Amino acid sequence: MTDLALRLGPASVLVRTRVLVVCGILLLACLVVTGVAVSLGSYVVPVGELVQVLLGGGPEQAATVVLTWRAPRAVLALAFGAALALSGAVFQSLTRNPLGSPDIIGFSTGALTGVFAVILLGGTGYATTAVGAFVGGLATTLVIYLLAWRRGVQGFRLIIVGIAVSALLTSVNSAITVKASLDIALRAAVWGAGSLNGVRWPQATPGLIGVALFVGLLVLTGSRLKQLELGDDTAAMLGHRVELDKLVLIVCAVGLIAVVTALSGPISFVALAAPQIAKRLVGTSSLLTSALVGALLLGAADVLAQFAIPGRPVPVGAVTVTLGGLYLVWLLARETR
């Protein structure tokens, strides 16, 4: 496809037509999934009423069901899917490895440990849990970063150290669950399954704000990612402070994971799969395409979680683990050939 050169005064940007087409299709698919998510349920909203509600009219009951009850969950699924995908894209670019996902490296496990610690200390509520997830994820990042440091951080060493730290933290989380009281263990187990059940606007709004903040910071610093993909030496020759840039990008990625983990619990494999699917769709790494693929994956997974088994909704984390596990097996088989 022919690329487009857009000019505005002295500024110009080259837009790849293939990226535009793919992103348009992904955006349309996200809208369809969202429409399905807010229409289905014990009260089915017909397409005609759904359109009326979205245009500001329609029956009052349908408006309440769509806008007050179901929209927060559907919107949050898209936002969290995009956040997970962006986090995975950053880590996979920095490590230059498709296995370099926060799920595999252990940052998600560290955020989970932070939340477990907060629950054990008696903390309740979203804000306290969010702080625990962010501190846990950031502390894990710092430990892995320092352990992987050998005159700089190399991708493969970061992955190996991350897997080791993740295994250790998984043992700690299991020990906490076993030794805690029954009430705390049940709370931790339910939260650890990864679910968007019962989300309303008061819970969704802080999550959307947190995602927006870290996405904004990532947009401001995302151009450095392209330079770092050229290699540390080349990036340094272009005037970049390589290790500082890596640390800033990692903090953004961990922040996105922490926001998602704090509200919904750990949701695995979206961060691992979305950037690779996006790369195959457009032929190169793209944060925008990755975000749209992640939004579509988690939005569709949440619809499956609610309606695949009639009358028996399951946590969306269980769906992503089931489908993502198959993807990980395929990826490992492909990488070891």
Short mmCIF file of C-alpha atoms in Angstrom, two decimals:
data_model
loop_
_atom_site.label_atom_id
_atom_site.label_comp_id
_atom_site.label_asym_id
_atom_site.label_seq_id
_atom_site.Cartn_x
_atom_site.Cartn_y
_atom_site.Cartn_z
CA MET A 1 0.00 0.00 0.00
CA THR A 2 1.11 3.56 -0.71
CA ASP A 3 2.12 5.55 2.36
CA LEU A 4 0.68 9.02 2.96
CA ALA A 5 2.78 12.11 3.69
CA LEU A 6 0.82 14.63 5.77
CA ARG A 7 2.15 18.20 5.89
CA LEU A 8 1.09 21.07 8.14
CA GLY A 9 3.32 24.09 7.56
CA PRO A 10 6.96 23.14 8.13
CA ALA A 11 5.96 19.91 9.94
CA SER A 12 5.33 16.66 8.10
CA VAL A 13 4.68 13.06 9.06
CA LEU A 14 4.65 9.83 7.05
CA VAL A 15 1.56 7.71 7.72
CA ARG A 16 1.54 4.09 6.64
CA THR A 17 -1.70 3.24 4.83
CA ARG A 18 -1.56 -0.35 6.10
CA VAL A 19 -1.45 0.88 9.70
CA LEU A 20 -4.40 3.19 9.08
CA VAL A 21 -6.49 0.40 7.53
CA VAL A 22 -5.67 -2.12 10.27
CA CYS A 23 -6.33 0.41 13.05
CA GLY A 24 -9.65 1.33 11.44
CA ILE A 25 -10.73 -2.31 11.31
CA LEU A 26 -9.61 -2.89 14.92
CA LEU A 27 -11.48 0.21 16.10
CA LEU A 28 -14.64 -0.98 14.35
CA ALA A 29 -14.25 -4.43 15.93
CA CYS A 30 -13.87 -2.80 19.37
CA LEU A 31 -17.10 -0.87 18.83
CA VAL A 32 -18.92 -4.08 17.81
CA VAL A 33 -17.64 -5.95 20.89
CA THR A 34 -18.65 -3.05 23.13
CA GLY A 35 -22.11 -3.03 21.55
CA VAL A 36 -22.48 -6.75 22.23
CA ALA A 37 -21.24 -6.33 25.81
CA VAL A 38 -23.80 -3.64 26.68
CA SER A 39 -26.67 -5.35 24.84
CA LEU A 40 -26.54 -8.89 26.22
CA GLY A 41 -27.59 -9.99 29.69
CA SER A 42 -30.74 -10.82 31.63
CA TYR A 43 -32.30 -7.76 29.96
CA VAL A 44 -31.42 -7.85 26.25
CA VAL A 45 -31.28 -4.41 24.64
CA PRO A 46 -32.30 -4.55 20.95
CA VAL A 47 -30.04 -2.82 18.43
CA GLY A 48 -32.61 -0.12 17.72
CA GLU A 49 -32.95 0.81 21.40
CA LEU A 50 -29.17 0.69 21.83
CA VAL A 51 -28.69 3.21 19.04
CA GLN A 52 -31.39 5.44 20.55
CA VAL A 53 -29.73 5.28 23.97
CA LEU A 54 -26.29 6.13 22.54
CA LEU A 55 -27.87 9.12 20.74
CA GLY A 56 -29.31 10.35 24.04
CA GLY A 57 -32.84 8.96 23.81
CA GLY A 58 -34.53 5.56 24.07
CA PRO A 59 -36.52 3.96 26.91
CA GLU A 60 -35.43 4.94 30.41
CA GLN A 61 -34.95 1.33 31.49
CA ALA A 62 -32.68 0.59 28.52
CA ALA A 63 -30.69 3.77 29.18
CA THR A 64 -30.16 2.77 32.82
CA VAL A 65 -29.09 -0.76 31.90
CA VAL A 66 -26.70 0.35 29.15
CA LEU A 67 -25.20 3.57 30.50
CA THR A 68 -25.24 2.95 34.25
CA TRP A 69 -24.84 -0.80 34.65
CA ARG A 70 -23.02 -2.23 31.64
CA ALA A 71 -21.06 0.61 30.01
CA PRO A 72 -18.53 1.01 32.88
CA ARG A 73 -17.44 -2.61 32.59
CA ALA A 74 -17.30 -2.57 28.78
CA VAL A 75 -15.33 0.68 28.65
CA LEU A 76 -12.97 -0.46 31.39
CA ALA A 77 -12.29 -3.74 29.55
CA LEU A 78 -11.20 -1.79 26.46
CA ALA A 79 -9.06 0.64 28.47
CA PHE A 80 -7.40 -2.07 30.55
CA GLY A 81 -6.76 -4.19 27.45
CA ALA A 82 -5.03 -1.23 25.82
CA ALA A 83 -3.03 -0.56 28.99
CA LEU A 84 -1.83 -4.18 29.23
CA ALA A 85 -0.89 -4.23 25.54
CA LEU A 86 1.07 -0.98 25.80
CA SER A 87 2.93 -2.28 28.83
CA GLY A 88 3.77 -5.48 26.98
CA ALA A 89 4.88 -3.54 23.88
CA VAL A 90 7.29 -1.46 25.96
CA PHE A 91 8.86 -4.46 27.68
CA GLN A 92 9.10 -6.50 24.47
CA SER A 93 10.77 -3.58 22.69
CA LEU A 94 13.24 -2.98 25.53
CA THR A 95 14.14 -6.67 25.80
CA ARG A 96 13.86 -7.24 22.02
CA ASN A 97 12.21 -10.54 22.82
CA PRO A 98 8.56 -11.65 22.33
CA LEU A 99 8.75 -13.36 25.74
CA GLY A 100 9.66 -10.06 27.39
CA SER A 101 6.19 -9.50 28.78
CA PRO A 102 5.42 -8.21 32.30
CA ASP A 103 3.50 -11.47 32.84
CA ILE A 104 6.63 -13.52 32.22
CA ILE A 105 9.20 -11.17 33.75
CA GLY A 106 7.33 -10.92 37.04
CA PHE A 107 6.17 -7.33 37.37
CA SER A 108 2.52 -8.44 37.48
CA THR A 109 3.38 -10.92 40.23
CA GLY A 110 5.09 -8.14 42.18
CA ALA A 111 1.99 -5.96 41.92
CA LEU A 112 -0.05 -8.92 43.19
CA THR A 113 2.33 -9.33 46.14
CA GLY A 114 1.88 -5.64 46.96
CA VAL A 115 -1.89 -6.03 47.04
CA PHE A 116 -1.64 -9.17 49.20
CA ALA A 117 0.52 -7.22 51.65
CA VAL A 118 -2.06 -4.43 51.78
CA ILE A 119 -4.88 -6.92 52.42
CA LEU A 120 -2.88 -8.58 55.20
CA LEU A 121 -2.32 -5.19 56.83
CA GLY A 122 -6.07 -4.61 56.82
CA GLY A 123 -6.22 -2.27 53.85
CA THR A 124 -9.49 -1.99 51.96
CA GLY A 125 -10.76 0.16 49.12
CA TYR A 126 -9.48 0.94 45.67
CA ALA A 127 -7.00 3.68 46.62
CA THR A 128 -5.20 1.54 49.20
CA THR A 129 -5.13 -1.46 46.89
CA ALA A 130 -3.84 0.71 44.04
CA VAL A 131 -1.00 2.00 46.18
CA GLY A 132 -0.12 -1.57 47.17
CA ALA A 133 -0.11 -2.73 43.54
CA PHE A 134 1.99 0.21 42.36
CA VAL A 135 4.51 -0.09 45.20
CA GLY A 136 4.73 -3.87 44.74
CA GLY A 137 5.21 -3.58 40.99
CA LEU A 138 7.71 -0.74 41.29
CA ALA A 139 9.70 -2.50 44.04
CA THR A 140 9.84 -5.66 41.91
CA THR A 141 10.97 -3.57 38.96
CA LEU A 142 13.76 -2.03 41.01
CA VAL A 143 14.94 -5.41 42.33
CA ILE A 144 14.93 -7.02 38.87
CA TYR A 145 16.59 -3.97 37.32
CA LEU A 146 19.40 -3.95 39.89
CA LEU A 147 19.93 -7.73 39.73
CA ALA A 148 20.06 -7.59 35.91
CA TRP A 149 22.45 -4.63 35.87
CA ARG A 150 25.90 -5.38 34.44
CA ARG A 151 27.17 -2.05 33.07
CA GLY A 152 23.67 -1.61 31.66
CA VAL A 153 20.59 -3.81 31.31
CA GLN A 154 20.40 -6.36 28.51
CA GLY A 155 17.07 -7.84 27.44
CA PHE A 156 17.83 -11.54 27.80
CA ARG A 157 19.37 -11.07 31.27
CA LEU A 158 16.34 -9.01 32.33
CA ILE A 159 14.01 -11.85 31.28
CA ILE A 160 16.01 -14.55 33.09
CA VAL A 161 16.29 -12.52 36.30
CA GLY A 162 12.60 -11.60 36.03
CA ILE A 163 11.52 -15.23 35.70
CA ALA A 164 13.55 -16.13 38.81
CA VAL A 165 12.12 -13.25 40.85
CA SER A 166 8.61 -14.09 39.59
CA ALA A 167 8.99 -17.70 40.79
CA LEU A 168 10.11 -16.44 44.21
CA LEU A 169 7.21 -14.00 44.48
CA THR A 170 4.73 -16.67 43.39
CA SER A 171 5.92 -18.79 46.32
CA VAL A 172 5.52 -15.80 48.65
CA ASN A 173 1.98 -15.19 47.38
CA SER A 174 1.09 -18.85 47.89
CA ALA A 175 2.53 -18.79 51.42
CA ILE A 176 0.50 -15.66 52.24
CA THR A 177 -2.68 -17.30 50.96
CA VAL A 178 -2.05 -20.50 52.96
CA LYS A 179 -1.08 -18.81 56.22
CA ALA A 180 -3.68 -16.04 56.17
CA SER A 181 -7.07 -16.31 57.83
CA LEU A 182 -9.91 -17.84 55.84
CA ASP A 183 -11.54 -14.46 55.21
CA ILE A 184 -8.34 -12.87 53.92
CA ALA A 185 -7.46 -15.97 51.88
CA LEU A 186 -10.89 -15.89 50.22
CA ARG A 187 -10.59 -12.17 49.45
CA ALA A 188 -7.13 -12.71 48.02
CA ALA A 189 -8.24 -15.71 45.95
CA VAL A 190 -11.29 -13.91 44.52
CA TRP A 191 -9.27 -10.80 43.73
CA GLY A 192 -6.37 -12.85 42.32
CA ALA A 193 -8.63 -14.48 39.72
CA GLY A 194 -8.78 -11.23 37.75
CA SER A 195 -12.33 -10.03 37.26
CA LEU A 196 -14.34 -6.98 36.18
CA ASN A 197 -17.55 -8.17 37.85
CA GLY A 198 -19.65 -5.51 39.51
CA VAL A 199 -17.71 -2.54 38.12
CA ARG A 200 -19.67 0.74 38.11
CA TRP A 201 -18.59 4.27 37.26
CA PRO A 202 -17.36 5.10 40.82
CA GLN A 203 -14.89 2.19 40.56
CA ALA A 204 -14.14 2.58 36.85
CA THR A 205 -13.39 6.31 36.87
CA PRO A 206 -10.18 6.14 38.97
CA GLY A 207 -8.95 3.28 36.77
CA LEU A 208 -9.62 5.23 33.57
CA ILE A 209 -7.87 8.30 35.00
CA GLY A 210 -4.85 6.21 36.03
CA VAL A 211 -4.60 4.61 32.59
CA ALA A 212 -4.94 8.02 30.90
CA LEU A 213 -2.13 9.48 33.02
CA PHE A 214 0.37 6.73 32.22
CA VAL A 215 -0.67 6.55 28.54
CA GLY A 216 -0.11 10.31 28.31
CA LEU A 217 3.35 9.95 29.85
CA LEU A 218 4.09 7.07 27.50
CA VAL A 219 3.03 9.14 24.47
CA LEU A 220 5.47 11.88 25.55
CA THR A 221 8.34 9.41 25.95
CA GLY A 222 7.33 6.80 23.37
CA SER A 223 9.55 8.25 20.62
CA ARG A 224 12.57 7.14 22.66
CA LEU A 225 11.40 3.54 22.25
CA LYS A 226 12.05 3.65 18.52
CA GLN A 227 15.56 4.96 19.13
CA LEU A 228 16.27 2.27 21.74
CA GLU A 229 15.14 -0.43 19.28
CA LEU A 230 18.15 0.54 17.14
CA GLY A 231 20.45 -0.67 19.91
CA ASP A 232 21.99 0.93 22.99
CA ASP A 233 25.13 2.11 21.21
CA THR A 234 23.22 3.70 18.33
CA ALA A 235 20.77 5.38 20.70
CA ALA A 236 23.67 6.75 22.75
CA MET A 237 25.32 8.07 19.57
CA LEU A 238 22.05 9.88 18.76
CA GLY A 239 22.32 11.71 22.08
CA HIS A 240 19.96 9.65 24.24
CA ARG A 241 20.64 8.82 27.90
CA VAL A 242 19.96 5.14 27.35
CA GLU A 243 19.60 3.84 30.89
CA LEU A 244 17.54 6.84 32.04
CA ASP A 245 15.23 6.46 29.02
CA LYS A 246 14.83 2.74 29.79
CA LEU A 247 13.99 3.47 33.43
CA VAL A 248 11.35 6.08 32.50
CA LEU A 249 9.72 3.72 30.00
CA ILE A 250 9.75 0.84 32.50
CA VAL A 251 8.10 3.04 35.15
CA CYS A 252 5.34 3.91 32.62
CA ALA A 253 4.83 0.24 31.77
CA VAL A 254 4.76 -0.81 35.43
CA GLY A 255 2.34 2.00 36.20
CA LEU A 256 -0.08 0.71 33.57
CA ILE A 257 0.16 -2.83 34.95
CA ALA A 258 -0.31 -1.57 38.50
CA VAL A 259 -3.48 0.38 37.65
CA VAL A 260 -5.02 -2.68 35.99
CA THR A 261 -3.95 -5.05 38.76
CA ALA A 262 -5.20 -2.74 41.51
CA LEU A 263 -8.78 -2.65 40.21
CA SER A 264 -9.30 -5.96 38.46
CA GLY A 265 -6.62 -8.29 39.81
CA PRO A 266 -4.00 -9.90 37.57
CA ILE A 267 -5.11 -10.43 33.94
CA SER A 268 -2.50 -12.49 32.17
CA PHE A 269 -1.32 -12.96 28.57
CA VAL A 270 -2.92 -9.87 26.99
CA ALA A 271 0.38 -8.02 27.46
CA LEU A 272 2.22 -11.00 25.99
CA ALA A 273 0.07 -11.63 22.93
CA ALA A 274 -1.28 -8.23 21.83
CA PRO A 275 2.03 -6.61 20.72
CA GLN A 276 2.99 -9.70 18.70
CA ILE A 277 -0.42 -9.92 17.00
CA ALA A 278 -0.22 -6.21 16.19
CA LYS A 279 3.27 -6.63 14.77
CA ARG A 280 2.08 -9.38 12.44
CA LEU A 281 -0.88 -7.28 11.31
CA VAL A 282 1.10 -4.17 10.33
CA GLY A 283 4.58 -5.63 9.82
CA THR A 284 6.29 -3.48 12.46
CA SER A 285 5.99 -2.59 16.13
CA SER A 286 3.30 0.03 16.73
CA LEU A 287 2.04 1.26 20.09
CA LEU A 288 -1.31 2.38 18.62
CA THR A 289 -1.97 -0.94 16.90
CA SER A 290 -0.89 -2.85 20.01
CA ALA A 291 -3.27 -0.81 22.16
CA LEU A 292 -6.21 -1.50 19.82
CA VAL A 293 -5.42 -5.23 19.65
CA GLY A 294 -5.20 -5.37 23.45
CA ALA A 295 -8.51 -3.52 23.81
CA LEU A 296 -10.18 -5.93 21.39
CA LEU A 297 -8.70 -9.03 23.08
CA LEU A 298 -9.77 -8.06 26.60
CA GLY A 299 -13.16 -6.72 25.45
CA ALA A 300 -13.91 -9.97 23.64
CA ALA A 301 -12.55 -12.08 26.52
CA ASP A 302 -14.84 -10.25 28.96
CA VAL A 303 -17.86 -10.96 26.73
CA LEU A 304 -16.88 -14.65 26.71
CA ALA A 305 -16.41 -14.56 30.49
CA GLN A 306 -19.94 -13.26 30.96
CA PHE A 307 -21.89 -15.26 28.38
CA ALA A 308 -19.92 -18.32 27.15
CA ILE A 309 -21.44 -20.46 29.93
CA PRO A 310 -25.11 -19.43 30.30
CA GLY A 311 -25.90 -18.41 33.86
CA ARG A 312 -22.36 -19.06 35.06
CA PRO A 313 -20.10 -16.04 34.50
CA VAL A 314 -16.41 -16.64 35.12
CA PRO A 315 -13.58 -14.17 35.86
CA VAL A 316 -12.12 -12.66 32.70
CA GLY A 317 -8.67 -13.63 34.02
CA ALA A 318 -9.66 -17.29 33.66
CA VAL A 319 -10.53 -16.73 29.99
CA THR A 320 -7.27 -14.93 29.18
CA VAL A 321 -5.23 -17.59 30.98
CA THR A 322 -6.97 -20.38 29.05
CA LEU A 323 -6.54 -18.77 25.63
CA GLY A 324 -3.17 -17.19 26.48
CA GLY A 325 -1.74 -20.49 27.67
CA LEU A 326 -2.30 -21.97 24.22
CA TYR A 327 -0.63 -18.92 22.68
CA LEU A 328 2.38 -19.26 25.03
CA VAL A 329 2.82 -22.94 24.09
CA TRP A 330 2.78 -21.98 20.39
CA LEU A 331 5.21 -19.11 21.00
CA LEU A 332 7.67 -21.27 22.96
CA ALA A 333 7.55 -23.98 20.28
CA ARG A 334 8.18 -21.36 17.59
CA GLU A 335 11.03 -19.67 19.45
CA THR A 336 12.84 -22.95 20.21
CA ARG A 337 12.90 -24.18 16.59
#
